mmCIF file of C-alpha atoms and ligand atoms in Angstrom:
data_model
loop_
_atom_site.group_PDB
_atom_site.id
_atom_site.type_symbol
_atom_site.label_atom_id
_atom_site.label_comp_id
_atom_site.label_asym_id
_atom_site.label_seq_id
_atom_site.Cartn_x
_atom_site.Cartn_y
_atom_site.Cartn_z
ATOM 1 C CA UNK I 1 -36.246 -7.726 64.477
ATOM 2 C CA UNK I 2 -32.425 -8.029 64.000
ATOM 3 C CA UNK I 3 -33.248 -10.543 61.183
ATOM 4 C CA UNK I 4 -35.485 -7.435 59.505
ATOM 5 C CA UNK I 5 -32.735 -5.086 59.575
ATOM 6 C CA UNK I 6 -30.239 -7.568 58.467
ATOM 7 C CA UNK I 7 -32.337 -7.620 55.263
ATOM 8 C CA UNK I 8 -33.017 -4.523 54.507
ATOM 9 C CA UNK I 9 -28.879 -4.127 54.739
ATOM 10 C CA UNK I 10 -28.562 -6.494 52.383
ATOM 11 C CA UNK I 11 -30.892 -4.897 50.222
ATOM 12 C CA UNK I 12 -29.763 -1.647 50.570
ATOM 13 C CA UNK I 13 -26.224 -3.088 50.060
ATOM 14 C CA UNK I 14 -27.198 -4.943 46.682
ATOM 15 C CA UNK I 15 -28.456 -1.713 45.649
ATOM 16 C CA UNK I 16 -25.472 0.356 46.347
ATOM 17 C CA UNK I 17 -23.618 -2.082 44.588
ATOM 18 C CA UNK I 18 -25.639 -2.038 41.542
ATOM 19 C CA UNK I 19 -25.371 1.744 41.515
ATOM 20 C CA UNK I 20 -21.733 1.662 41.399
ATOM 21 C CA UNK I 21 -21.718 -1.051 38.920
ATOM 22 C CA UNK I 22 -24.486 1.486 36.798
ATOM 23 C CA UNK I 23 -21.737 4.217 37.509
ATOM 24 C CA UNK I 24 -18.658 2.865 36.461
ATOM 25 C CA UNK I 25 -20.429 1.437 33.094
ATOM 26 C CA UNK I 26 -22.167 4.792 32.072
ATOM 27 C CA UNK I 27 -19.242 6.311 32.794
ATOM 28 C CA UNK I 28 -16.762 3.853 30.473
ATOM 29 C CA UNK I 29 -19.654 4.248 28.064
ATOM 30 C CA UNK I 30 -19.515 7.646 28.062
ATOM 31 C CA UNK I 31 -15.492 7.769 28.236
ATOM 32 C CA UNK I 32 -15.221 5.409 24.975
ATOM 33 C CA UNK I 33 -18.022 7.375 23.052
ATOM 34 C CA UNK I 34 -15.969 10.656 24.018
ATOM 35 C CA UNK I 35 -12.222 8.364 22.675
ATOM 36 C CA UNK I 36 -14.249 7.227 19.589
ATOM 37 C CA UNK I 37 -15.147 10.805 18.505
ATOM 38 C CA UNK I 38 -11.724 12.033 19.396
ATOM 39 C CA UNK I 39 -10.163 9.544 17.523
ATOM 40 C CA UNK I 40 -12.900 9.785 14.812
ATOM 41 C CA UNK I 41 -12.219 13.395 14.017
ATOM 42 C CA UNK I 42 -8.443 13.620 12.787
ATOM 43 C CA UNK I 43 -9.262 10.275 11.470
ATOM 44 C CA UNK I 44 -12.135 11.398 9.190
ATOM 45 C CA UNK I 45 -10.162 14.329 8.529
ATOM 46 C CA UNK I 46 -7.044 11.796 7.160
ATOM 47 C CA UNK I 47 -9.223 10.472 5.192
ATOM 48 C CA UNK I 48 -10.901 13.302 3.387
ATOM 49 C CA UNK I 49 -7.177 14.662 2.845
ATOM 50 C CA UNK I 50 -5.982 11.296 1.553
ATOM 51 C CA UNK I 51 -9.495 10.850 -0.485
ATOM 52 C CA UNK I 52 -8.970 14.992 -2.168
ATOM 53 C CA UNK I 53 -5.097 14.597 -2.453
ATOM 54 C CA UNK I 54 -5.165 11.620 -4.460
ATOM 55 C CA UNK I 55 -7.889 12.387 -6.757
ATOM 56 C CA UNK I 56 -5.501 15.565 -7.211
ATOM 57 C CA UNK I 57 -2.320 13.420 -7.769
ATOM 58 C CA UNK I 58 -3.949 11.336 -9.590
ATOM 59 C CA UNK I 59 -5.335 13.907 -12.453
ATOM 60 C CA UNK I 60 -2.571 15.503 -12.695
ATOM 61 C CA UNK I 61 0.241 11.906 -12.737
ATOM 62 C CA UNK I 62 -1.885 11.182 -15.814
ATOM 63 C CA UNK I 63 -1.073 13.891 -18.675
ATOM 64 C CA UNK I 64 2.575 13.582 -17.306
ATOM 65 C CA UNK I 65 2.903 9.838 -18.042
ATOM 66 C CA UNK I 66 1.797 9.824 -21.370
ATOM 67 C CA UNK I 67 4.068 13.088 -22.117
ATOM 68 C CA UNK I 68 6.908 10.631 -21.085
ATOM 69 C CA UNK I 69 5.761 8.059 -23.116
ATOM 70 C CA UNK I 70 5.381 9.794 -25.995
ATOM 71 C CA UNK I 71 8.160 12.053 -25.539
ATOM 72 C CA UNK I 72 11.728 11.400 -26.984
ATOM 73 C CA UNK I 73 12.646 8.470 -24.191
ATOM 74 C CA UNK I 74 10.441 5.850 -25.747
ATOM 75 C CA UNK I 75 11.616 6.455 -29.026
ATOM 76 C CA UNK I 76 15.571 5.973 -27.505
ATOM 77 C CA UNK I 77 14.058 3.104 -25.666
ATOM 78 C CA UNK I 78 12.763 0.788 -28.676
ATOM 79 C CA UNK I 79 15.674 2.053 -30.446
ATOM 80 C CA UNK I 80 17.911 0.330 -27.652
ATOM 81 C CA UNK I 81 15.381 -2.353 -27.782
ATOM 82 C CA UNK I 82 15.523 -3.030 -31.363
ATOM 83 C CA UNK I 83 19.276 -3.134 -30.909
ATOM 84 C CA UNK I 84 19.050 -5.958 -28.395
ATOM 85 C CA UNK I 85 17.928 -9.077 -31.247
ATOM 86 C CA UNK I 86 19.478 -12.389 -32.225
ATOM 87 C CA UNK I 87 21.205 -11.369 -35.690
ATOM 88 C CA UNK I 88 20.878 -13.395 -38.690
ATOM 89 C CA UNK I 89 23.941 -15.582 -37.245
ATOM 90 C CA UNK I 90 22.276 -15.990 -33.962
ATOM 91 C CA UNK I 91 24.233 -13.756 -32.116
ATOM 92 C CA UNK I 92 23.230 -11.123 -29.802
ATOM 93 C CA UNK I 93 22.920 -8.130 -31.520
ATOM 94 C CA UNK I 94 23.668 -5.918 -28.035
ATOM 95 C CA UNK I 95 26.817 -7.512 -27.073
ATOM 96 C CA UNK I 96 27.764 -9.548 -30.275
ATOM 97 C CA UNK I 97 28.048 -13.187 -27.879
ATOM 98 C CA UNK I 98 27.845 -15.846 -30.031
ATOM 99 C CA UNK I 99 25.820 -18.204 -27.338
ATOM 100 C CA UNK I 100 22.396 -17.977 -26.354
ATOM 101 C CA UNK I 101 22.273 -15.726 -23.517
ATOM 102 C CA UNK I 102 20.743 -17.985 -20.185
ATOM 103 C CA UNK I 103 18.797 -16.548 -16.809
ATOM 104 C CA UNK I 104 19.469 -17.038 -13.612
ATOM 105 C CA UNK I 105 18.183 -20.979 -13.794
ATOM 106 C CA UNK I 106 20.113 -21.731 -16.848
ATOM 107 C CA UNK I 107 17.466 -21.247 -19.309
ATOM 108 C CA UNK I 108 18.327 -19.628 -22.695
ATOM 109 C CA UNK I 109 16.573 -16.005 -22.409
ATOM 110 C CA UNK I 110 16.316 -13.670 -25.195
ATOM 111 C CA UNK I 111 19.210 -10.996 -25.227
ATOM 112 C CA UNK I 112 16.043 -7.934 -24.933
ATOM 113 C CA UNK I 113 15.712 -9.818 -21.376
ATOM 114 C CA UNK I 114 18.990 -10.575 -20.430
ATOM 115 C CA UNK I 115 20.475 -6.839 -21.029
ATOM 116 C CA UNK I 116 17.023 -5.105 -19.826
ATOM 117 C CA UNK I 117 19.065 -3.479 -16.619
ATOM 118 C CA UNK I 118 21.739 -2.299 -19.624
ATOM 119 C CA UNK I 119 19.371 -0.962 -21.893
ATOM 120 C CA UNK I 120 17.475 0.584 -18.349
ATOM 121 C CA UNK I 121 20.826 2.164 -17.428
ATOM 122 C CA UNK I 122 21.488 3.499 -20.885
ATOM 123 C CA UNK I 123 17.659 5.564 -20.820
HETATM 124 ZN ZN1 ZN T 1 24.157 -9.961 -25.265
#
């Protein structure tokens, strides 16, 4: 008899326990699906902004850059440019050195390279 009841409280134990252990993992189910959508929402909405806004930006960046390019800054910019040439001597026709201008490694650069940030400045 006291064996009987011993099992059934085992069962009846097992079973409580397996109805918590249901419990807790509907309910972390339930918690993350409830955190996904509330994270899901502003970041959907991000994302539409970011997807609208940049097809905006973008149409509109485009006319503007070829204004500029065609505008009077790159005709003063291959005007500097055209300025910065080896001359018939070999000097540099930007600063009038009679050496080869050289990079950082000690290679002999063209003087169009080696005054860019000048010519850059001067825009
Ligand atoms: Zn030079």
């Amino acid at each position: 008899m006291a064996k009987i009841l011993l099992r059934v409280a085992q069962i009846v134990g097992v079973l409580v326990l397996a109805g918590i252990a249901v419990g807790i993992v509907v309910g972390l189910v339930q918690w993350l699906l409830g955190a996904a959508v509330i994270v899901a929402i502003p970041l959907g909405a991000w994302w539409i902004y970011k997807q609208v806004s940049s097809r905006n930006h973008r149409s509109t960046a485009v006319p503007g850059a070829q204004k500029s390019l065609a505008g009077p800054s790159g005709d003063r910019r291959s005007e500097l440019e055209s300025r910065a040439v080896l001359d018939a001597a070999g000097r540099c026709g930007w600063c009038g050195s009679p050496t080869l201008h050289k990079d950082e490694f000690g290679f002999p650069t063209t003087p169009l390279t080696f005054h860019r940030a000048e010519i850059d400045a001067m825009l």
